[in-house]
CSV table of C-alpha atoms and ligand atoms in Angstrom, one decimal:
chain,number,residue,atom,x,y,z
A,333,UNK,CA,21.2,-88.8,-159.2
A,334,UNK,CA,18.7,-89.1,-156.4
A,335,UNK,CA,21.5,-89.4,-153.9
A,336,UNK,CA,22.3,-85.8,-154.7
A,337,UNK,CA,18.9,-84.8,-153.4
A,338,UNK,CA,18.9,-86.8,-150.1
A,339,UNK,CA,20.7,-85.9,-146.9
A,340,UNK,CA,23.3,-88.7,-146.8
A,341,UNK,CA,26.2,-87.5,-144.8
A,342,UNK,CA,26.9,-85.3,-141.8
A,343,UNK,CA,28.3,-82.7,-144.2
A,344,UNK,CA,25.0,-82.7,-146.1
A,345,UNK,CA,23.1,-82.3,-142.8
A,346,UNK,CA,25.2,-79.4,-141.8
A,347,UNK,CA,24.7,-77.8,-145.2
A,348,UNK,CA,20.9,-78.0,-145.1
A,349,UNK,CA,20.8,-76.9,-141.5
A,350,UNK,CA,22.8,-73.8,-142.4
A,351,UNK,CA,20.7,-73.0,-145.5
A,352,UNK,CA,17.6,-73.2,-143.3
A,353,UNK,CA,19.1,-71.0,-140.6
A,354,UNK,CA,20.0,-68.3,-143.1
A,355,UNK,CA,16.7,-68.5,-144.9
A,356,UNK,CA,17.9,-70.1,-148.1
A,357,UNK,CA,15.8,-72.8,-149.7
A,358,UNK,CA,17.6,-75.3,-152.0
A,359,UNK,CA,15.5,-75.5,-155.2
A,360,UNK,CA,16.7,-79.1,-155.9
A,361,UNK,CA,15.0,-80.4,-152.8
A,362,UNK,CA,11.2,-81.2,-152.7
A,363,UNK,CA,8.6,-78.8,-154.1
A,364,UNK,CA,7.9,-75.7,-152.1
A,365,UNK,CA,4.8,-74.7,-150.2
A,366,UNK,CA,1.2,-75.8,-150.4
A,367,UNK,CA,-0.3,-76.7,-153.8
A,368,UNK,CA,-2.6,-74.0,-155.2
A,369,UNK,CA,-6.3,-74.8,-154.5
A,370,UNK,CA,-8.0,-76.0,-157.6
A,371,UNK,CA,-11.1,-74.1,-158.6
A,372,UNK,CA,-14.0,-76.4,-159.3
A,373,UNK,CA,-16.7,-75.5,-161.8
A,374,UNK,CA,-19.8,-74.8,-159.8
A,375,UNK,CA,-23.4,-73.6,-160.4
A,376,UNK,CA,-25.8,-71.7,-158.2
A,377,UNK,CA,-29.5,-72.0,-158.9
A,378,UNK,CA,-31.6,-68.7,-158.8
A,379,UNK,CA,-34.4,-70.7,-157.4
A,380,UNK,CA,-32.3,-71.3,-154.3
A,381,UNK,CA,-30.4,-68.0,-154.3
A,382,UNK,CA,-33.3,-65.5,-154.6
A,383,UNK,CA,-35.2,-66.4,-151.4
A,384,UNK,CA,-32.0,-66.2,-149.4
A,385,UNK,CA,-31.1,-62.8,-150.9
A,386,UNK,CA,-34.6,-61.5,-150.1
A,387,UNK,CA,-34.5,-63.0,-146.6
A,388,UNK,CA,-31.1,-61.2,-146.0
A,389,UNK,CA,-33.2,-58.0,-145.9
A,390,UNK,CA,-34.7,-59.1,-142.6
A,391,UNK,CA,-31.3,-59.9,-141.1
A,392,UNK,CA,-29.1,-56.9,-141.7
A,393,UNK,CA,-29.3,-53.3,-142.9
A,394,UNK,CA,-26.5,-51.6,-144.9
A,395,UNK,CA,-24.9,-48.9,-142.7
A,396,UNK,CA,-21.4,-47.8,-141.7
A,397,UNK,CA,-20.9,-51.1,-139.9
A,398,UNK,CA,-22.4,-53.6,-142.4
A,399,UNK,CA,-21.5,-51.4,-145.5
A,400,UNK,CA,-23.1,-53.7,-148.0
A,401,UNK,CA,-25.7,-56.5,-147.7
A,402,UNK,CA,-24.1,-59.1,-149.9
A,403,UNK,CA,-24.0,-62.8,-150.4
A,404,UNK,CA,-20.8,-64.1,-152.1
A,405,UNK,CA,-20.8,-66.9,-154.6
A,406,UNK,CA,-18.5,-69.1,-152.6
A,407,UNK,CA,-17.0,-71.7,-154.9
A,408,UNK,CA,-16.0,-74.9,-153.1
A,409,UNK,CA,-12.3,-75.1,-152.3
A,410,UNK,CA,-11.7,-71.3,-152.0
A,411,UNK,CA,-12.0,-69.5,-148.7
A,412,UNK,CA,-12.3,-66.1,-150.4
A,413,UNK,CA,-13.5,-65.0,-153.8
A,414,UNK,CA,-15.5,-66.8,-156.4
A,415,UNK,CA,-12.4,-67.6,-158.4
A,416,UNK,CA,-8.7,-66.8,-157.6
A,417,UNK,CA,-9.1,-63.4,-159.2
A,418,UNK,CA,-12.8,-62.4,-159.1
A,419,UNK,CA,-15.3,-62.1,-156.3
A,420,UNK,CA,-19.0,-62.2,-157.3
A,421,UNK,CA,-21.8,-61.5,-154.9
A,422,UNK,CA,-25.5,-60.7,-154.8
A,423,UNK,CA,-26.4,-57.4,-153.3
A,424,UNK,CA,-29.9,-56.4,-152.0
A,425,UNK,CA,-31.0,-52.9,-151.4
A,426,UNK,CA,-34.5,-52.3,-150.0
A,427,UNK,CA,-36.7,-49.3,-150.6
A,428,UNK,CA,-35.5,-46.2,-148.8
A,429,UNK,CA,-32.1,-47.7,-148.1
A,430,UNK,CA,-28.7,-46.3,-148.8
A,431,UNK,CA,-25.5,-48.3,-149.0
A,432,UNK,CA,-23.1,-45.5,-147.9
A,433,UNK,CA,-20.5,-43.8,-150.1
A,434,UNK,CA,-16.9,-45.1,-150.1
A,435,UNK,CA,-14.1,-45.9,-152.4
A,436,UNK,CA,-11.5,-48.7,-152.7
A,437,UNK,CA,-8.7,-49.8,-154.9
A,438,UNK,CA,-10.5,-53.0,-156.0
A,439,UNK,CA,-12.6,-52.3,-159.0
A,440,UNK,CA,-16.3,-53.3,-159.1
A,441,UNK,CA,-18.9,-53.9,-161.7
A,442,UNK,CA,-22.7,-54.2,-161.1
A,443,UNK,CA,-24.9,-56.2,-163.3
A,444,UNK,CA,-28.5,-55.4,-162.5
A,445,UNK,CA,-30.8,-58.3,-162.0
A,446,UNK,CA,-34.1,-57.1,-160.5
A,447,UNK,CA,-36.1,-54.1,-159.4
A,448,UNK,CA,-36.4,-50.4,-160.3
A,449,UNK,CA,-36.1,-47.0,-158.7
A,450,UNK,CA,-32.5,-47.4,-157.4
A,451,UNK,CA,-29.4,-45.6,-158.5
A,452,UNK,CA,-25.7,-45.8,-158.0
A,453,UNK,CA,-23.7,-42.6,-157.8
A,454,UNK,CA,-20.2,-42.9,-159.3
A,455,UNK,CA,-18.0,-39.9,-158.8
A,456,UNK,CA,-21.1,-37.6,-158.6
A,457,UNK,CA,-22.8,-39.1,-161.7
A,458,UNK,CA,-26.2,-40.6,-160.9
A,459,UNK,CA,-26.8,-43.8,-162.7
A,460,UNK,CA,-30.4,-45.2,-162.6
A,461,UNK,CA,-30.3,-49.0,-162.4
A,462,UNK,CA,-32.5,-51.1,-164.7
A,463,UNK,CA,-32.2,-54.9,-165.2
A,464,UNK,CA,-29.5,-55.8,-167.7
A,465,UNK,CA,-27.6,-52.6,-167.1
A,466,UNK,CA,-23.9,-52.8,-166.5
A,467,UNK,CA,-22.5,-50.1,-164.1
A,468,UNK,CA,-18.7,-49.7,-163.5
A,469,UNK,CA,-17.2,-48.4,-160.3
A,470,UNK,CA,-13.5,-48.4,-161.3
A,471,UNK,CA,-10.7,-48.4,-158.8
A,472,UNK,CA,-10.8,-45.5,-156.3
A,473,UNK,CA,-14.0,-44.0,-157.6
A,474,UNK,CA,-16.6,-42.8,-155.0
A,475,UNK,CA,-19.8,-44.8,-155.0
A,476,UNK,CA,-23.0,-45.2,-153.1
A,477,UNK,CA,-26.2,-47.0,-153.9
A,478,UNK,CA,-29.7,-45.7,-153.1
A,479,UNK,CA,-33.1,-47.2,-153.5
A,480,UNK,CA,-35.8,-44.5,-153.9
A,481,UNK,CA,-38.3,-46.9,-155.4
A,482,UNK,CA,-40.8,-49.3,-153.9
A,483,UNK,CA,-39.2,-52.6,-154.8
A,484,UNK,CA,-36.2,-54.6,-153.6
A,485,UNK,CA,-33.3,-54.0,-155.9
A,486,UNK,CA,-31.0,-57.0,-156.6
A,487,UNK,CA,-27.8,-56.9,-158.5
A,488,UNK,CA,-24.6,-58.9,-159.1
A,489,UNK,CA,-21.4,-57.4,-157.9
A,490,UNK,CA,-18.1,-58.4,-159.5
A,491,UNK,CA,-14.8,-57.3,-158.0
A,492,UNK,CA,-11.1,-58.0,-158.5
A,493,UNK,CA,-10.6,-58.2,-154.7
A,494,UNK,CA,-8.7,-61.5,-154.7
A,495,UNK,CA,-6.2,-60.2,-157.2
A,496,UNK,CA,-5.8,-56.8,-155.5
A,497,UNK,CA,-5.3,-58.5,-152.1
A,498,UNK,CA,-2.8,-60.9,-153.5
A,499,UNK,CA,-0.9,-57.9,-154.8
A,500,UNK,CA,-1.1,-56.2,-151.4
A,501,UNK,CA,-2.7,-53.2,-153.0
A,502,UNK,CA,-6.0,-53.1,-151.2
A,503,UNK,CA,-6.9,-49.6,-149.8
A,504,UNK,CA,-10.3,-48.3,-148.6
A,505,UNK,CA,-11.8,-44.9,-147.6
A,506,UNK,CA,-15.2,-44.1,-146.3
A,507,UNK,CA,-16.9,-40.8,-147.6
A,508,UNK,CA,-17.7,-38.4,-144.7
A,509,UNK,CA,-21.4,-38.5,-145.6
A,510,UNK,CA,-23.7,-41.4,-146.5
A,511,UNK,CA,-24.3,-39.9,-149.9
A,512,UNK,CA,-21.8,-38.1,-152.1
A,513,UNK,CA,-23.1,-34.9,-153.7
A,514,UNK,CA,-24.7,-35.5,-157.1
A,515,UNK,CA,-23.1,-33.5,-159.9
A,516,UNK,CA,-25.1,-34.8,-162.8
A,517,UNK,CA,-27.4,-37.5,-164.1
A,518,UNK,CA,-26.2,-40.1,-166.6
A,519,UNK,CA,-23.3,-37.8,-167.6
A,520,UNK,CA,-20.9,-40.6,-168.6
A,521,UNK,CA,-23.7,-42.0,-170.8
A,522,UNK,CA,-24.4,-38.6,-172.4
A,523,UNK,CA,-20.8,-38.1,-173.2
A,524,UNK,CA,-19.8,-41.6,-174.3
A,525,UNK,CA,-22.7,-44.0,-174.8
A,526,UNK,CA,-23.0,-43.5,-178.5
A,527,UNK,CA,-19.9,-45.6,-178.8
A,528,UNK,CA,-18.7,-44.5,-182.1
A,529,UNK,CA,-18.7,-40.8,-181.3
A,530,UNK,CA,-17.2,-38.9,-178.4
A,531,UNK,CA,-16.5,-35.3,-177.2
A,532,UNK,CA,-13.8,-34.0,-179.6
A,533,UNK,CA,-11.9,-31.8,-177.2
A,534,UNK,CA,-11.4,-34.3,-174.4
A,535,UNK,CA,-8.3,-36.5,-173.8
A,536,UNK,CA,-8.9,-39.8,-171.9
A,537,UNK,CA,-6.1,-40.7,-169.6
A,538,UNK,CA,-7.9,-42.8,-167.0
A,539,UNK,CA,-6.9,-46.5,-167.0
A,540,UNK,CA,-10.6,-47.5,-167.4
A,541,UNK,CA,-13.6,-46.7,-169.5
A,542,UNK,CA,-14.9,-43.2,-169.2
A,543,UNK,CA,-18.4,-44.7,-169.8
A,544,UNK,CA,-19.7,-46.1,-166.5
A,545,UNK,CA,-23.2,-47.1,-167.5
A,546,UNK,CA,-24.1,-49.5,-170.3
A,547,UNK,CA,-27.8,-49.7,-170.7
A,548,UNK,CA,-29.5,-53.0,-171.5
A,549,UNK,CA,-31.5,-51.7,-174.5
A,550,UNK,CA,-28.2,-50.9,-176.3
A,551,UNK,CA,-26.6,-54.2,-175.3
A,552,UNK,CA,-29.6,-56.2,-176.6
A,553,UNK,CA,-29.6,-54.3,-179.9
A,554,UNK,CA,-25.9,-54.9,-180.4
A,555,UNK,CA,-26.3,-58.7,-179.8
A,556,UNK,CA,-29.1,-58.9,-182.3
A,557,UNK,CA,-27.3,-56.8,-184.9
A,558,UNK,CA,-24.2,-59.1,-184.7
A,559,UNK,CA,-26.3,-62.2,-184.7
A,560,UNK,CA,-27.5,-61.2,-188.2
A,561,UNK,CA,-24.0,-61.6,-189.6
A,562,UNK,CA,-21.5,-63.4,-187.4
A,563,UNK,CA,-20.8,-65.6,-184.4
A,564,UNK,CA,-17.8,-67.3,-182.7
A,565,UNK,CA,-17.6,-71.0,-182.9
A,566,UNK,CA,-16.7,-71.2,-179.2
A,567,UNK,CA,-18.9,-68.5,-177.7
A,568,UNK,CA,-21.6,-67.9,-180.3
A,569,UNK,CA,-22.8,-64.2,-180.5
A,570,UNK,CA,-20.4,-62.9,-177.8
A,571,UNK,CA,-19.8,-59.2,-177.3
A,572,UNK,CA,-17.3,-57.6,-175.0
A,573,UNK,CA,-18.4,-54.4,-173.4
A,574,UNK,CA,-15.7,-51.9,-174.6
A,575,UNK,CA,-14.1,-48.7,-173.5
A,576,UNK,CA,-15.2,-46.2,-176.1
A,577,UNK,CA,-11.9,-44.3,-175.7
A,578,UNK,CA,-9.7,-47.3,-176.5
A,579,UNK,CA,-11.9,-50.0,-178.0
A,580,UNK,CA,-10.4,-52.4,-175.3
A,581,UNK,CA,-11.9,-53.9,-172.2
A,582,UNK,CA,-13.8,-51.6,-169.8
A,583,UNK,CA,-11.3,-52.3,-167.0
A,584,UNK,CA,-7.7,-53.4,-166.6
A,585,UNK,CA,-8.4,-56.3,-164.4
A,586,UNK,CA,-11.8,-57.5,-165.6
A,587,UNK,CA,-13.7,-57.6,-168.8
A,588,UNK,CA,-17.5,-58.1,-169.2
A,589,UNK,CA,-19.3,-60.0,-171.9
A,590,UNK,CA,-22.9,-60.3,-173.1
A,591,UNK,CA,-23.4,-63.5,-175.1
A,592,UNK,CA,-26.4,-64.6,-177.1
A,593,UNK,CA,-26.6,-68.4,-177.5
A,594,UNK,CA,-29.0,-68.8,-180.4
A,595,UNK,CA,-31.6,-71.5,-180.4
A,596,UNK,CA,-30.2,-74.8,-181.5
A,597,UNK,CA,-26.6,-73.7,-181.2
A,598,UNK,CA,-23.9,-75.9,-179.5
A,599,UNK,CA,-20.5,-74.2,-179.4
A,600,UNK,CA,-17.2,-76.0,-179.7
A,601,UNK,CA,-15.1,-76.5,-176.6
A,602,UNK,CA,-12.0,-74.6,-175.8
A,603,UNK,CA,-9.9,-73.7,-172.8
A,604,UNK,CA,-8.2,-70.5,-171.7
A,605,UNK,CA,-5.9,-69.4,-168.9
A,606,UNK,CA,-8.5,-66.9,-167.9
A,607,UNK,CA,-11.5,-67.7,-165.8
A,608,UNK,CA,-15.1,-66.5,-165.8
A,609,UNK,CA,-18.2,-66.0,-163.6
A,610,UNK,CA,-21.4,-66.4,-165.6
A,611,UNK,CA,-25.0,-65.2,-165.1
A,612,UNK,CA,-27.9,-66.6,-167.1
A,613,UNK,CA,-29.7,-63.4,-167.9
A,614,UNK,CA,-32.3,-64.9,-170.1
A,615,UNK,CA,-33.3,-68.4,-171.3
A,616,UNK,CA,-32.2,-71.9,-170.7
A,617,UNK,CA,-29.4,-74.2,-171.8
A,618,UNK,CA,-26.3,-76.0,-170.6
A,619,UNK,CA,-22.6,-75.8,-170.5
A,620,UNK,CA,-20.2,-78.7,-170.5
A,621,UNK,CA,-17.3,-77.8,-168.2
A,622,UNK,CA,-14.5,-80.3,-167.8
A,623,UNK,CA,-16.8,-83.1,-169.1
A,624,UNK,CA,-19.5,-82.3,-166.6
A,625,UNK,CA,-22.9,-81.1,-167.9
A,626,UNK,CA,-24.2,-78.0,-166.1
A,627,UNK,CA,-27.8,-77.4,-167.0
A,628,UNK,CA,-28.8,-73.8,-166.4
A,629,UNK,CA,-32.0,-71.8,-166.2
A,630,UNK,CA,-32.7,-68.1,-166.1
A,631,UNK,CA,-31.1,-66.4,-163.1
A,632,UNK,CA,-28.5,-69.1,-162.4
A,633,UNK,CA,-24.7,-68.4,-161.9
A,634,UNK,CA,-21.8,-70.6,-162.8
A,635,UNK,CA,-18.0,-70.6,-162.7
A,636,UNK,CA,-15.6,-71.6,-165.5
A,637,UNK,CA,-12.2,-72.2,-163.9
A,638,UNK,CA,-8.9,-71.5,-165.8
A,639,UNK,CA,-7.6,-74.0,-168.3
A,640,UNK,CA,-10.7,-76.2,-168.3
A,641,UNK,CA,-12.5,-77.3,-171.4
A,642,UNK,CA,-15.9,-75.6,-171.7
A,643,UNK,CA,-18.7,-75.3,-174.3
A,644,UNK,CA,-22.2,-73.8,-174.2
A,645,UNK,CA,-25.4,-75.0,-175.8
A,646,UNK,CA,-29.0,-73.8,-176.2
A,647,UNK,CA,-31.2,-76.8,-177.2
A,648,UNK,CA,-34.4,-74.7,-176.7
A,649,UNK,CA,-36.4,-72.7,-179.3
A,650,UNK,CA,-35.8,-69.4,-177.5
A,651,UNK,CA,-32.7,-67.3,-177.3
A,652,UNK,CA,-30.4,-67.5,-174.2
A,653,UNK,CA,-28.3,-64.6,-173.0
A,654,UNK,CA,-25.3,-65.0,-170.8
A,655,UNK,CA,-23.5,-62.2,-168.9
A,656,UNK,CA,-20.0,-62.9,-167.7
A,657,UNK,CA,-17.1,-61.3,-165.9
A,658,UNK,CA,-13.7,-62.6,-167.0
A,659,UNK,CA,-10.1,-61.9,-166.0
A,660,UNK,CA,-8.8,-62.0,-169.6
A,661,UNK,CA,-7.2,-58.4,-169.5
A,662,UNK,CA,-4.9,-59.5,-166.6
A,663,UNK,CA,-3.6,-62.5,-168.5
A,664,UNK,CA,-3.2,-60.7,-171.7
A,665,UNK,CA,-1.4,-57.7,-170.2
A,666,UNK,CA,1.0,-60.1,-168.5
A,667,UNK,CA,1.6,-62.1,-171.7
A,668,UNK,CA,0.1,-65.1,-170.0
A,669,UNK,CA,-3.1,-65.6,-172.0
A,670,UNK,CA,-3.4,-68.9,-173.8
A,671,UNK,CA,-6.3,-70.4,-175.6
A,672,UNK,CA,-6.6,-73.9,-177.1
A,673,UNK,CA,-9.5,-75.4,-179.1
A,674,UNK,CA,-10.8,-78.9,-178.4
A,675,UNK,CA,-10.1,-80.7,-181.6
A,676,UNK,CA,-11.4,-84.3,-181.1
A,677,UNK,CA,-15.0,-85.3,-181.6
A,678,UNK,CA,-16.0,-82.3,-183.7
A,679,UNK,CA,-15.1,-80.0,-180.8
A,680,UNK,CA,-17.4,-81.5,-178.2
A,681,UNK,CA,-16.3,-83.2,-175.0
A,682,UNK,CA,-17.7,-86.5,-174.0
A,683,UNK,CA,-20.1,-85.9,-171.2
A,684,UNK,CA,-19.0,-87.9,-168.2
A,685,UNK,CA,-21.3,-86.5,-165.5
A,686,UNK,CA,-24.3,-84.2,-164.7
A,687,UNK,CA,-23.9,-81.4,-162.1
A,688,UNK,CA,-26.5,-81.8,-159.4
A,689,UNK,CA,-25.1,-79.2,-156.9
B,1966,GTQ,O1,-21.3,-52.2,-153.5
B,1966,GTQ,O2,-19.6,-51.0,-153.0
B,1966,GTQ,O3,-20.0,-56.9,-153.1
B,1966,GTQ,O4,-17.7,-52.2,-151.7
B,1966,GTQ,C1,-18.2,-55.8,-152.1
B,1966,GTQ,C2,-17.7,-54.6,-151.7
B,1966,GTQ,C3,-20.0,-54.6,-153.1
B,1966,GTQ,C4,-20.2,-52.1,-153.1
B,1966,GTQ,C5,-19.4,-55.8,-152.7
B,1966,GTQ,C6,-18.3,-53.4,-152.0
B,1966,GTQ,C7,-19.5,-53.4,-152.7
B,1967,FE2,FE1,-17.7,-50.5,-152.8
């Protein structure tokens, strides 16, 4: 059998020389190309990240050259992105600054971490940012960020850039002015934030949520309401931010979750073909990812790679809240989503190591 796959005779050699010359690759010869880089689980500590984010304010200023003052969560082994599909970055905007208006085909989300007095304008709609708010800037929507307050504003950006680049569909356009004209304030919220009710005469054809701003107060209330009655064995009180027009994920390429891990809860492990970038919005706890224990504190970030066992726990007496960006919609739409529960040991992985960073 193997003799069929080796170059034994002059005739073979000629054959393989010819296939190479005409750009044909025999599939029965050795595997093709470089192996895909594996994505390692990783954790960034807020204690280390925050001073570097604040210091970046002394190094650069967002303008037409710099565009955005961001620090990417750079997972080891990847030279772009935070996972193979998602880029996550911390962005800083100082009082009086404007991150100029532009649009691009990659979609972005903002998860607000710190500060007040800044807003993002999305397609003319002014969205004031407060910690715990989720703001969407879907594909090809104009957006600029402005800080009119007196404090540094810090948020987490999540973008589908690695996926869009892979698909060769990355386009970008600057707006002629730094700021786009403001048409209204919190308009998407006034139309759609009630969730269960929406304007009766409007059709929704956009391939993303018409609601761009999910306020923290509503998210927190939703988590607490669900916690009274139900929870997932794998993710505890996990809620997906949803498109009020479809009930589905807010975007085609990324979904966002807010997850309450109640005091004393240790979820069961499972694995999925999707991946996630997590932020610890509140509290303390740990996740076991691929047998490694990742202890997290408020403000930390961590990555759950695809098809890796993971479980979350909150051994403290206070609630923990996790925010995450996940690529589930891509896998599901392509019929590639798989999920598997960890069945041994009552659903808990043996812990083989402690992540130290
Ligand atoms: O705020 O518009 O992290 O365009 C990367 C690209 C943020 C933004 C990023 C962007 C933005
Ligand atoms: Fe942008």
